[in-house]
Short mmCIF file of C-alpha atoms and ligand atoms in Angstrom, two decimals:
data_model
loop_
_atom_site.label_atom_id
_atom_site.label_comp_id
_atom_site.label_asym_id
_atom_site.label_seq_id
_atom_site.Cartn_x
_atom_site.Cartn_y
_atom_site.Cartn_z
CA MET A 1 0.45 -60.56 236.47
CA ASP A 2 -0.35 -64.13 237.44
CA PRO A 3 3.08 -65.70 238.12
CA THR A 4 1.92 -69.03 236.72
CA LEU A 5 0.72 -67.49 233.48
CA VAL A 6 2.99 -68.45 230.61
CA ARG A 7 3.27 -65.94 227.79
CA VAL A 8 3.96 -67.31 224.33
CA LEU A 9 4.50 -65.81 220.91
CA TYR A 10 3.52 -68.37 218.27
CA VAL A 11 5.29 -67.62 214.99
CA ALA A 12 4.32 -69.26 211.71
CA SER A 13 4.44 -68.41 208.01
CA GLU A 14 0.74 -69.26 207.54
CA VAL A 15 -2.33 -69.27 209.76
CA ALA A 16 -5.76 -70.49 208.62
CA GLY A 17 -8.26 -67.66 208.31
CA PHE A 18 -5.41 -65.44 207.05
CA ALA A 19 -3.26 -67.50 204.66
CA LYS A 20 -3.08 -71.23 204.06
CA THR A 21 -1.25 -73.69 201.83
CA GLY A 22 -1.42 -76.79 204.03
CA GLY A 23 -1.80 -78.30 207.47
CA LEU A 24 0.62 -75.89 209.16
CA ALA A 25 -1.99 -73.14 208.75
CA ASP A 26 -4.67 -75.28 210.42
CA VAL A 27 -2.34 -75.99 213.32
CA ALA A 28 -1.26 -72.37 213.67
CA ALA A 29 -4.88 -71.26 213.94
CA ALA A 30 -6.11 -73.99 216.28
CA LEU A 31 -3.25 -74.62 218.70
CA PRO A 32 -2.92 -70.99 219.94
CA ARG A 33 -6.65 -70.98 220.52
CA ALA A 34 -6.51 -74.23 222.50
CA LEU A 35 -3.59 -72.82 224.51
CA ALA A 36 -5.53 -69.62 225.23
CA GLU A 37 -8.45 -71.75 226.41
CA ARG A 38 -6.06 -73.40 228.85
CA GLY A 39 -5.32 -69.96 230.23
CA LEU A 40 -2.02 -69.17 228.51
CA ASP A 41 -1.27 -65.64 227.35
CA ILE A 42 -0.63 -66.12 223.67
CA ALA A 43 -0.16 -64.04 220.55
CA VAL A 44 0.51 -65.07 216.96
CA ALA A 45 2.84 -63.53 214.37
CA LEU A 46 2.91 -64.06 210.61
CA PRO A 47 3.75 -62.04 207.48
CA LEU A 48 1.16 -59.68 206.07
CA TYR A 49 0.60 -61.23 202.66
CA ARG A 50 -1.51 -59.68 199.97
CA CYS A 51 -4.30 -62.23 200.52
CA ILE A 52 -4.49 -60.96 204.11
CA ARG A 53 -4.48 -57.30 203.06
CA ASN A 54 -7.41 -58.10 200.73
CA GLY A 55 -8.99 -60.69 203.03
CA ALA A 56 -11.96 -60.71 205.36
CA GLU A 57 -10.23 -60.22 208.73
CA PRO A 58 -10.18 -56.64 210.05
CA LEU A 59 -6.72 -55.07 210.15
CA GLU A 60 -5.60 -52.28 212.43
CA ALA A 61 -2.56 -50.12 211.72
CA THR A 62 -0.22 -49.59 214.68
CA GLY A 63 1.95 -46.88 213.19
CA LEU A 64 4.97 -48.77 214.55
CA SER A 65 7.95 -49.22 212.27
CA TYR A 66 11.51 -50.49 212.40
CA ARG A 67 14.47 -50.81 210.06
CA VAL A 68 16.73 -53.79 209.67
CA HIS A 69 19.81 -54.20 207.56
CA ILE A 70 19.19 -57.08 205.19
CA GLY A 71 20.29 -57.85 201.64
CA ASN A 72 22.87 -55.06 201.79
CA ARG A 73 20.29 -52.38 202.43
CA GLU A 74 18.08 -50.92 205.11
CA VAL A 75 14.59 -52.41 204.89
CA THR A 76 11.69 -50.76 206.67
CA GLY A 77 8.88 -52.82 208.09
CA GLY A 78 5.66 -52.22 209.98
CA ILE A 79 3.29 -54.06 212.29
CA VAL A 80 -0.42 -54.45 211.67
CA ARG A 81 -2.71 -55.91 214.29
CA SER A 82 -5.56 -58.32 213.97
CA GLN A 83 -7.08 -61.12 216.04
CA LEU A 84 -7.54 -64.84 215.48
CA PRO A 85 -11.08 -65.06 214.07
CA GLY A 86 -13.67 -65.32 216.81
CA THR A 87 -11.14 -64.77 219.62
CA LYS A 88 -9.30 -61.99 221.40
CA ILE A 89 -5.93 -63.58 220.60
CA PRO A 90 -3.70 -60.84 219.14
CA VAL A 91 -2.20 -61.44 215.72
CA PHE A 92 0.84 -59.35 214.77
CA LEU A 93 1.21 -59.09 211.02
CA ILE A 94 4.68 -58.26 209.77
CA GLU A 95 4.27 -55.66 207.07
CA GLN A 96 6.79 -55.35 204.26
CA PRO A 97 4.94 -54.99 200.95
CA ASP A 98 7.91 -55.77 198.66
CA TYR A 99 8.61 -59.02 200.42
CA PHE A 100 5.15 -60.20 201.35
CA GLU A 101 2.47 -58.61 199.20
CA ARG A 102 3.18 -60.33 195.92
CA ASP A 103 0.86 -63.37 196.10
CA ASP A 104 -1.83 -63.46 193.44
CA PRO A 105 -3.39 -66.84 192.66
CA ILE A 106 -4.70 -65.65 189.28
CA GLN A 107 -1.13 -64.91 188.19
CA GLY A 108 0.19 -68.12 189.73
CA ALA A 109 1.96 -66.25 192.54
CA GLY A 110 1.83 -68.05 195.90
CA LEU A 111 3.24 -67.40 199.36
CA TYR A 112 6.56 -69.13 198.77
CA HIS A 113 6.72 -69.77 195.03
CA PHE A 114 5.19 -68.89 191.72
CA THR A 115 4.05 -70.94 188.77
CA ARG A 116 5.43 -69.92 185.40
CA PRO A 117 3.14 -69.82 182.36
CA ASP A 118 4.56 -73.22 181.29
CA GLY A 119 3.26 -74.67 184.55
CA VAL A 120 6.62 -75.07 186.26
CA THR A 121 6.71 -73.95 189.88
CA THR A 122 9.73 -72.03 191.17
CA ASP A 123 10.63 -70.66 194.60
CA TYR A 124 10.98 -66.90 194.86
CA THR A 125 14.68 -66.20 194.48
CA ASP A 126 14.72 -63.94 197.53
CA ASN A 127 13.05 -66.35 199.98
CA ALA A 128 16.14 -66.30 202.21
CA LEU A 129 15.88 -62.54 202.58
CA ARG A 130 12.08 -62.53 202.86
CA PHE A 131 12.03 -64.95 205.76
CA GLY A 132 15.30 -63.72 207.23
CA PHE A 133 13.59 -60.35 207.39
CA PHE A 134 10.50 -61.95 208.93
CA CYS A 135 12.63 -63.46 211.73
CA ARG A 136 14.33 -60.14 212.42
CA ALA A 137 11.04 -58.25 212.28
CA VAL A 138 9.40 -60.52 214.86
CA LEU A 139 12.23 -59.73 217.28
CA GLU A 140 12.17 -56.01 216.43
CA ALA A 141 8.44 -55.94 217.15
CA LEU A 142 8.71 -57.07 220.78
CA PRO A 143 9.93 -53.82 222.39
CA LEU A 144 7.76 -51.74 220.06
CA LEU A 145 4.69 -53.68 221.17
CA ASP A 146 6.01 -54.02 224.69
CA PHE A 147 5.09 -57.67 224.38
CA TRP A 148 7.71 -59.86 226.04
CA PRO A 149 6.97 -63.56 225.70
CA GLU A 150 8.69 -66.13 227.88
CA VAL A 151 8.59 -68.55 224.98
CA ILE A 152 8.77 -68.02 221.25
CA HIS A 153 7.28 -71.02 219.49
CA LEU A 154 8.81 -71.38 216.01
CA ASN A 155 7.32 -73.40 213.20
CA ASP A 156 9.28 -74.77 210.25
CA TRP A 157 12.19 -73.26 208.34
CA GLN A 158 10.63 -69.84 207.79
CA THR A 159 11.13 -69.09 211.49
CA GLY A 160 14.43 -70.93 211.98
CA LEU A 161 16.70 -67.89 212.23
CA ILE A 162 14.86 -66.36 215.19
CA PRO A 163 17.02 -68.03 217.88
CA VAL A 164 20.14 -67.30 215.84
CA TYR A 165 19.39 -63.57 215.63
CA MET A 166 18.41 -63.61 219.27
CA ARG A 167 21.78 -64.97 220.29
CA GLU A 168 23.92 -63.11 217.78
CA ILE A 169 22.24 -59.71 217.77
CA TYR A 170 19.55 -59.09 220.34
CA THR A 171 21.22 -60.43 223.46
CA ARG A 172 24.52 -58.90 222.36
CA HIS A 173 23.29 -55.51 221.33
CA PRO A 174 26.05 -52.98 221.99
CA LEU A 175 23.56 -50.59 223.58
CA GLY A 176 21.95 -53.57 225.29
CA GLU A 177 18.72 -51.74 225.99
CA PHE A 178 16.54 -54.84 225.99
CA LYS A 179 19.30 -57.37 226.46
CA THR A 180 17.79 -58.71 229.68
CA GLU A 181 14.33 -59.12 228.21
CA TYR A 182 15.62 -60.93 225.13
CA SER A 183 17.91 -63.14 227.23
CA ARG A 184 14.95 -64.42 229.22
CA ILE A 185 13.12 -65.73 226.15
CA ARG A 186 13.20 -69.50 225.53
CA THR A 187 12.56 -71.02 222.11
CA LEU A 188 10.73 -74.14 221.00
CA CYS A 189 10.96 -75.21 217.36
CA THR A 190 8.29 -77.44 215.80
CA VAL A 191 9.09 -79.36 212.63
CA HIS A 192 6.00 -79.92 210.51
CA ASN A 193 7.88 -81.33 207.56
CA LEU A 194 11.59 -82.04 207.49
CA ALA A 195 11.71 -82.11 203.70
CA TYR A 196 11.27 -78.34 203.48
CA GLN A 197 14.41 -76.88 205.01
CA GLY A 198 14.97 -73.45 203.54
CA ALA A 199 18.50 -74.16 202.26
CA PHE A 200 20.01 -71.26 200.34
CA PRO A 201 23.36 -70.47 198.68
CA ALA A 202 26.12 -69.52 201.11
CA ASP A 203 26.41 -65.96 199.80
CA ASN A 204 23.22 -65.25 201.74
CA VAL A 205 25.13 -65.44 205.04
CA PRO A 206 26.34 -61.80 205.01
CA LEU A 207 23.15 -60.64 203.28
CA LEU A 208 21.24 -62.01 206.25
CA GLY A 209 23.50 -60.04 208.58
CA LEU A 210 25.03 -63.21 210.01
CA PRO A 211 28.73 -63.73 210.81
CA TRP A 212 30.68 -66.28 208.75
CA LYS A 213 31.82 -67.96 211.96
CA LEU A 214 28.37 -69.55 212.19
CA PHE A 215 28.77 -71.11 208.77
CA ASN A 216 30.14 -74.42 209.99
CA PHE A 217 28.67 -77.91 209.95
CA GLU A 218 27.62 -77.78 213.59
CA GLU A 219 25.59 -74.60 213.12
CA LEU A 220 24.18 -73.10 209.92
CA GLU A 221 26.06 -74.90 207.17
CA PHE A 222 24.48 -77.83 205.32
CA TYR A 223 26.21 -79.17 202.21
CA GLY A 224 27.58 -75.74 201.36
CA HIS A 225 24.25 -73.98 201.92
CA VAL A 226 22.86 -71.94 204.78
CA ASN A 227 19.99 -73.99 206.17
CA PHE A 228 17.22 -72.20 208.10
CA LEU A 229 15.62 -75.34 209.53
CA LYS A 230 18.97 -76.63 210.75
CA ALA A 231 19.46 -73.26 212.44
CA GLY A 232 16.15 -73.74 214.26
CA LEU A 233 17.08 -77.28 215.26
CA VAL A 234 20.53 -76.32 216.53
CA PHE A 235 19.73 -73.04 218.29
CA SER A 236 16.30 -73.66 219.87
CA ASP A 237 15.98 -74.78 223.48
CA LEU A 238 13.46 -77.53 222.73
CA LEU A 239 12.30 -79.31 219.59
CA THR A 240 9.03 -80.96 218.75
CA THR A 241 7.53 -82.60 215.75
CA VAL A 242 3.94 -83.45 215.01
CA SER A 243 3.75 -87.15 215.97
CA PRO A 244 5.76 -89.59 218.09
CA THR A 245 6.34 -91.94 215.14
CA TYR A 246 7.69 -89.12 212.94
CA ALA A 247 9.89 -88.02 215.86
CA ARG A 248 11.51 -91.47 215.79
CA GLU A 249 11.59 -91.71 211.99
CA ILE A 250 13.45 -88.44 211.45
CA GLN A 251 16.35 -89.66 213.55
CA THR A 252 17.07 -92.25 210.85
CA PRO A 253 18.83 -91.63 207.53
CA TYR A 254 15.80 -92.74 205.48
CA PHE A 255 13.45 -90.08 206.86
CA GLY A 256 16.00 -87.60 208.17
CA CYS A 257 16.50 -85.65 204.91
CA GLY A 258 20.18 -85.23 205.81
CA LEU A 259 19.38 -83.75 209.23
CA HIS A 260 19.05 -87.04 211.14
CA GLY A 261 22.50 -86.51 212.69
CA VAL A 262 21.45 -83.14 214.12
CA LEU A 263 18.20 -84.64 215.40
CA LEU A 264 19.94 -87.65 216.95
CA HIS A 265 22.34 -85.28 218.65
CA ARG A 266 19.35 -83.38 220.10
CA SER A 267 17.25 -86.47 220.74
CA ALA A 268 16.83 -85.64 224.44
CA GLN A 269 15.22 -82.31 223.54
CA LEU A 270 12.93 -83.73 220.83
CA THR A 271 9.30 -84.71 221.53
CA GLY A 272 6.55 -85.90 219.18
CA ILE A 273 3.10 -84.43 219.86
CA VAL A 274 0.23 -85.48 217.59
CA ASN A 275 -1.74 -82.59 216.08
CA GLY A 276 -5.39 -82.16 216.88
CA ALA A 277 -8.45 -81.51 214.75
CA ASP A 278 -10.43 -78.33 215.13
CA TYR A 279 -13.96 -79.71 215.51
CA ARG A 280 -15.42 -76.22 215.31
CA ILE A 281 -14.51 -76.38 211.63
CA TRP A 282 -14.29 -80.10 210.94
CA CYS A 283 -17.34 -81.84 212.37
CA PRO A 284 -20.30 -83.17 210.34
CA ALA A 285 -22.72 -82.24 213.11
CA ASN A 286 -22.10 -78.51 212.58
CA ASP A 287 -20.56 -78.26 209.12
CA PRO A 288 -22.22 -75.38 207.22
CA PHE A 289 -20.99 -76.76 203.88
CA LEU A 290 -23.15 -79.90 204.16
CA LYS A 291 -26.72 -80.14 202.88
CA MET A 292 -27.53 -82.42 205.78
CA ARG A 293 -25.62 -82.35 209.06
CA TYR A 294 -25.08 -85.67 210.75
CA ASP A 295 -23.52 -87.51 213.65
CA GLU A 296 -23.26 -91.14 214.68
CA SER A 297 -27.01 -91.49 215.07
CA ASN A 298 -27.76 -90.74 211.41
CA VAL A 299 -24.43 -91.31 209.72
CA ALA A 300 -25.82 -93.55 206.97
CA GLU A 301 -28.36 -90.98 205.86
CA GLY A 302 -26.01 -88.03 206.32
CA LYS A 303 -23.26 -89.62 204.29
CA ALA A 304 -25.65 -90.75 201.57
CA THR A 305 -26.82 -87.14 201.16
CA ALA A 306 -23.26 -85.83 201.11
CA LYS A 307 -22.20 -88.54 198.66
CA ALA A 308 -24.95 -87.67 196.18
CA ASP A 309 -24.06 -83.99 196.54
CA LEU A 310 -20.39 -84.74 195.91
CA GLN A 311 -21.12 -86.96 192.92
CA LYS A 312 -23.26 -84.21 191.39
CA SER A 313 -20.68 -81.50 192.13
CA LEU A 314 -17.98 -83.47 190.34
CA GLU A 315 -20.29 -84.73 187.57
CA LEU A 316 -19.91 -88.37 188.53
CA ASP A 317 -22.65 -90.97 188.15
CA VAL A 318 -24.93 -90.60 191.14
CA GLU A 319 -24.60 -94.18 192.40
CA PRO A 320 -25.19 -94.75 196.11
CA GLN A 321 -23.69 -98.27 196.12
CA VAL A 322 -20.47 -97.62 194.20
CA PRO A 323 -17.53 -97.15 196.60
CA LEU A 324 -16.29 -93.58 196.35
CA LEU A 325 -12.65 -92.96 197.24
CA GLY A 326 -11.74 -89.40 198.22
CA MET A 327 -8.49 -87.48 198.44
CA VAL A 328 -7.79 -83.88 199.49
CA SER A 329 -4.12 -83.17 199.26
CA ARG A 330 -1.25 -81.02 198.23
CA LEU A 331 -0.14 -82.68 194.99
CA ALA A 332 3.44 -83.35 196.05
CA ASP A 333 5.66 -86.45 195.94
CA GLN A 334 5.19 -86.89 199.70
CA LYS A 335 1.52 -87.75 199.22
CA GLY A 336 1.95 -91.04 197.34
CA LEU A 337 0.41 -89.93 194.07
CA ASP A 338 2.58 -92.31 192.08
CA LEU A 339 0.91 -95.18 193.93
CA VAL A 340 -2.48 -93.68 193.10
CA ASN A 341 -1.48 -93.57 189.45
CA ARG A 342 -0.37 -97.19 189.43
CA ALA A 343 -3.45 -98.36 191.32
CA ALA A 344 -5.88 -96.34 189.20
CA ALA A 345 -6.37 -98.84 186.37
CA TRP A 346 -7.53 -101.55 188.76
CA LEU A 347 -9.72 -99.17 190.72
CA LEU A 348 -11.45 -97.90 187.64
CA GLN A 349 -11.89 -101.32 186.02
CA GLY A 350 -13.52 -102.41 189.25
CA GLY A 351 -16.09 -99.64 188.76
CA LEU A 352 -15.02 -97.55 191.78
CA GLN A 353 -15.28 -93.79 191.84
CA PHE A 354 -12.51 -91.39 192.71
CA ALA A 355 -12.81 -87.74 193.88
CA VAL A 356 -9.65 -85.67 194.18
CA LEU A 357 -9.17 -82.10 195.33
CA GLY A 358 -5.61 -80.91 195.14
CA GLN A 359 -3.09 -78.45 193.87
CA GLY A 360 0.62 -78.75 193.33
CA ASP A 361 3.09 -80.34 190.91
CA LEU A 362 2.29 -80.02 187.25
CA ARG A 363 2.89 -83.72 186.57
CA TYR A 364 0.21 -84.70 189.04
CA HIS A 365 -2.18 -82.17 187.53
CA ARG A 366 -1.52 -83.85 184.18
CA MET A 367 -1.86 -87.35 185.60
CA LEU A 368 -5.21 -86.58 187.21
CA THR A 369 -6.50 -84.70 184.18
CA GLU A 370 -5.63 -87.75 182.09
CA LEU A 371 -7.51 -90.07 184.46
CA ARG A 372 -10.54 -87.82 184.36
CA ARG A 373 -10.46 -87.66 180.56
CA GLY A 374 -10.44 -91.45 180.31
CA HIS A 375 -13.18 -92.00 182.92
CA PRO A 376 -15.29 -88.87 183.23
CA ARG A 377 -18.15 -90.56 185.09
CA GLN A 378 -15.84 -92.23 187.60
CA VAL A 379 -13.10 -89.69 188.25
CA GLY A 380 -13.89 -86.21 189.56
CA ILE A 381 -11.07 -83.74 190.03
CA HIS A 382 -10.70 -80.15 191.11
CA LEU A 383 -7.17 -78.79 190.85
CA MET A 384 -7.29 -75.71 193.04
CA GLN A 385 -7.86 -74.62 196.62
CA ASP A 386 -11.49 -75.08 197.57
CA GLU A 387 -12.54 -75.09 201.19
CA ARG A 388 -16.13 -76.14 200.47
CA LEU A 389 -15.17 -79.11 198.32
CA ALA A 390 -12.63 -80.23 200.94
CA HIS A 391 -15.53 -80.54 203.40
CA LEU A 392 -17.75 -82.20 200.82
CA ILE A 393 -15.15 -84.87 200.08
CA GLU A 394 -14.48 -85.48 203.77
CA ALA A 395 -18.21 -86.11 204.21
CA GLY A 396 -19.26 -87.62 200.88
CA ALA A 397 -16.51 -90.15 200.21
CA ASP A 398 -16.78 -93.67 201.63
CA MET A 399 -13.02 -93.98 202.06
CA PHE A 400 -10.29 -91.37 202.34
CA LEU A 401 -6.92 -92.19 200.72
CA MET A 402 -3.58 -91.14 202.20
CA PRO A 403 -0.91 -93.42 200.69
CA SER A 404 1.86 -91.05 201.84
CA LEU A 405 5.52 -91.81 201.32
CA TYR A 406 6.00 -90.06 204.64
CA GLU A 407 3.54 -88.09 206.76
CA PRO A 408 4.70 -86.05 209.75
CA CYS A 409 1.19 -86.05 211.19
CA GLY A 410 -1.56 -85.54 208.63
CA LEU A 411 -4.78 -83.78 209.54
CA SER A 412 -7.09 -85.01 206.82
CA GLN A 413 -7.29 -88.52 208.32
CA LEU A 414 -8.36 -86.97 211.64
CA TYR A 415 -11.10 -85.10 209.84
CA SER A 416 -12.23 -88.20 207.92
CA LEU A 417 -12.45 -90.22 211.15
CA LYS A 418 -14.90 -87.64 212.49
CA TYR A 419 -16.93 -87.72 209.25
CA GLY A 420 -17.27 -91.51 209.25
CA THR A 421 -15.11 -91.67 206.13
CA VAL A 422 -12.82 -94.62 206.62
CA PRO A 423 -9.14 -93.75 206.08
CA VAL A 424 -6.92 -95.99 203.96
CA VAL A 425 -3.39 -94.98 204.85
CA ARG A 426 0.21 -95.95 204.52
CA ALA A 427 1.61 -96.84 207.94
CA THR A 428 4.06 -93.98 208.34
CA GLY A 429 4.50 -91.04 210.72
CA GLY A 430 1.34 -89.64 212.25
CA LEU A 431 -0.81 -92.02 210.23
CA VAL A 432 0.56 -94.86 212.41
CA ASP A 433 -0.33 -92.93 215.54
CA THR A 434 -3.88 -92.05 214.53
CA VAL A 435 -5.34 -94.86 212.39
CA VAL A 436 -5.84 -98.41 213.71
CA ASP A 437 -5.73 -101.04 210.98
CA ALA A 438 -8.77 -103.33 210.65
CA THR A 439 -6.92 -106.55 211.45
CA GLU A 440 -8.83 -109.46 212.98
CA VAL A 441 -7.38 -108.59 216.38
CA HIS A 442 -8.31 -104.90 216.23
CA LEU A 443 -11.76 -105.68 214.85
CA ALA A 444 -12.39 -108.13 217.67
CA ALA A 445 -11.20 -105.57 220.21
CA GLY A 446 -13.41 -102.88 218.67
CA THR A 447 -10.44 -100.54 218.16
CA ALA A 448 -10.12 -100.63 214.36
CA THR A 449 -10.72 -97.32 212.57
CA GLY A 450 -9.23 -97.76 209.08
CA PHE A 451 -6.97 -99.71 206.76
CA ALA A 452 -3.19 -99.44 206.69
CA PHE A 453 -0.43 -100.85 204.49
CA VAL A 454 3.31 -100.89 205.04
CA PRO A 455 5.47 -101.36 201.90
CA TYR A 456 5.40 -98.35 199.62
CA THR A 457 4.10 -100.31 196.62
CA ALA A 458 0.99 -100.13 194.45
CA GLU A 459 0.30 -103.80 195.33
CA ALA A 460 0.24 -103.11 199.06
CA PHE A 461 -1.89 -99.99 198.52
CA LEU A 462 -4.34 -101.95 196.38
CA GLY A 463 -4.39 -104.71 198.99
CA ALA A 464 -5.58 -102.21 201.61
CA ILE A 465 -8.19 -100.72 199.26
CA LYS A 466 -9.46 -104.22 198.38
CA ARG A 467 -9.84 -105.06 202.07
CA ALA A 468 -11.76 -101.85 202.57
CA VAL A 469 -14.00 -102.34 199.52
CA THR A 470 -14.74 -105.94 200.49
CA MET A 471 -15.86 -104.93 203.96
CA PHE A 472 -17.85 -101.98 202.57
CA ARG A 473 -19.72 -104.25 200.12
CA ASP A 474 -20.03 -107.53 202.00
CA ARG A 475 -20.03 -106.72 205.70
CA PRO A 476 -22.01 -103.49 206.18
CA GLU A 477 -22.43 -104.08 209.91
CA GLN A 478 -18.70 -104.32 210.42
CA TRP A 479 -18.25 -101.21 208.26
CA ARG A 480 -20.68 -99.26 210.44
CA SER A 481 -18.82 -100.27 213.55
CA LEU A 482 -15.53 -99.13 211.99
CA GLN A 483 -17.13 -95.77 211.17
CA ARG A 484 -18.60 -95.49 214.65
CA THR A 485 -15.28 -96.19 216.36
CA GLY A 486 -13.63 -93.49 214.26
CA MET A 487 -16.38 -90.94 214.86
CA GLN A 488 -16.26 -91.50 218.60
CA GLN A 489 -12.58 -90.67 218.85
CA ASP A 490 -11.51 -87.43 220.35
CA TRP A 491 -8.62 -85.82 218.50
CA SER A 492 -9.50 -82.34 219.69
CA TRP A 493 -6.65 -79.94 220.37
CA ASN A 494 -6.89 -79.82 224.13
CA ARG A 495 -4.82 -82.97 224.65
CA SER A 496 -2.01 -81.75 222.39
CA ALA A 497 -2.19 -78.25 223.85
CA ALA A 498 -1.67 -79.74 227.32
CA ALA A 499 1.49 -81.44 226.06
CA TYR A 500 2.83 -78.16 224.62
CA GLU A 501 1.97 -76.36 227.83
CA ARG A 502 4.02 -78.89 229.81
CA LEU A 503 7.03 -78.21 227.58
CA TYR A 504 6.66 -74.43 227.86
CA ARG A 505 6.44 -74.66 231.63
CA ALA A 506 9.44 -76.95 231.80
CA MET A 507 11.44 -74.43 229.76
CA VAL A 508 10.58 -71.41 231.83
CA GLY A 509 10.79 -73.27 235.12
CA ALA A 510 7.12 -72.66 235.94
CA ILE A 511 5.99 -76.15 236.86
P1 ADP B 601 -0.11 -81.17 204.56
O1 ADP B 601 0.04 -80.15 205.62
O2 ADP B 601 1.10 -82.02 204.37
O3 ADP B 601 -0.59 -80.59 203.27
P2 ADP B 601 -2.29 -82.19 206.23
O4 ADP B 601 -3.12 -83.43 206.12
O5 ADP B 601 -1.64 -81.94 207.52
O6 ADP B 601 -1.24 -82.22 205.04
O7 ADP B 601 -3.19 -80.91 205.98
C1 ADP B 601 -3.77 -80.63 204.76
C2 ADP B 601 -4.78 -79.52 204.94
O8 ADP B 601 -4.89 -78.81 203.72
C3 ADP B 601 -6.17 -80.05 205.26
O9 ADP B 601 -6.86 -79.08 206.01
C4 ADP B 601 -6.80 -80.17 203.87
O10 ADP B 601 -8.19 -80.13 203.90
C5 ADP B 601 -6.22 -78.94 203.19
N1 ADP B 601 -6.12 -78.99 201.73
C6 ADP B 601 -5.19 -79.64 200.97
N2 ADP B 601 -5.41 -79.39 199.67
C7 ADP B 601 -6.49 -78.57 199.59
C8 ADP B 601 -7.19 -77.94 198.51
N3 ADP B 601 -6.82 -78.12 197.24
N4 ADP B 601 -8.25 -77.16 198.82
C9 ADP B 601 -8.63 -76.96 200.11
N5 ADP B 601 -8.00 -77.52 201.16
C10 ADP B 601 -6.94 -78.31 200.91
C1 GLC B 602 2.99 -80.68 207.37
C2 GLC B 602 2.89 -82.19 207.23
C3 GLC B 602 1.59 -82.77 207.74
C4 GLC B 602 1.20 -82.13 209.06
C5 GLC B 602 1.15 -80.62 208.90
C6 GLC B 602 0.75 -79.91 210.18
O1 GLC B 602 2.49 -80.00 206.27
O2 GLC B 602 3.12 -82.60 205.89
O3 GLC B 602 1.74 -84.17 207.92
O4 GLC B 602 -0.07 -82.60 209.47
O5 GLC B 602 2.42 -80.16 208.56
O6 GLC B 602 1.59 -80.23 211.26
#
């Protein structure tokens, strides 16, 4: 084996092409690929959900199985193999039908929660055991597959117990068969969103097979609960999050979601690395969902075609001149939908159009349905997952709205930059690091790519939209140059992958 080759197991609860609820899945599909292209030896692990069992990717049984004691019983699991679509990168799917094969969108059953008939969304009550099992299973799989990574790359709370089990069980195994192999593994934990922590009642501690001695405020305990993300933050060798600004923000009480103390304590091990965009999937020059593909040379025509297509798809008036504001988002508090609601009256009075694709909290479904009912020719909504429409909005809207309360990185603004769709964003987290506000100074320097606002108020949001609309209507040349600057930017994954590679190498001493 090449001594400089670093071997990594990338573990995530969702991976695009297999299962997706948000940006984590996009990252978990694209980053391993970019790392493999840099020559790293990488494999991916995720649970085998029902949507994967019934999905398009070929699955291969391994016949391997293992048993772990969890939830006061022995639970048997398997391993199914696949590959990242279009690559040779191995994907290890953790098979446990009771835990993972219950998702069914028709019945309102998702990967992590289900929606009751009254529209209320509730987490599965056994999520601690489901993802505790997942963490154990990943570690059980290594000797069975004879795949020994030097680094396990964890993502979010669902993977947070891996370094805990490694320390408490696998490097202390009484028989110690693979003790040496497990002891060599280093762990890196990436936080994609600090607000989702996987905090569960304390009685889960023994059910997860963990000793009570770890249930203290410096390790697993968090306000009387066992906290999976805190476990990842405390027990991993290195920590990253998905933008430098968010890395700084989460060390403050306002953004820290109660974990800022832990993050401050581990500040020296915490790095912010901006996500990339996968231009194989998100690029107007080769987007199969578009009627007309386009790049900088024919952006006006390409966007006009996409806009008309979008307006027709959402039954809006087909008006080339009317500014069309787009949004593709999980409908969660994080995404600034209350600002959208407060700004809507002005936007609609002003004759603008609004296209929203999203799924999430019932109250936002109601809010958007209400807006559509009042202004059917101006407001187009689609409240479900729809890959095609996501691409159509990225291409067909004039502006892309992300008024987020907080935003660890955000991917949609990276996509809209490439599509010549000018982002209007709140200056927080990754949005600060990726969108340059069209101030006089930035316009003069030719660096402006969008519009940003700071205070989390409807007035500030409207102010940014008004600036954008004024430029769109009155200064088309300047608008074109803003689009061009955005389209020319390179947010491809290679740059971020190089940063992750440096961290892996530093951890395993292979620099
Ligand atoms: P987050 O991960 O917080 O949801 P990101 O901007 O990082 O936000 O990533 C969102 C991803 O999810 C993008 O790829 C976006 O296109 C996609 N997305 C969000 N909602 C939908 C939806 N209803 N249908 C299809 N794709 C969606
Ligand atoms: C999270 C964040 C989003 C980020 C994504 C991928 O879902 O909310 O900002 O882009 O993870 O890292």
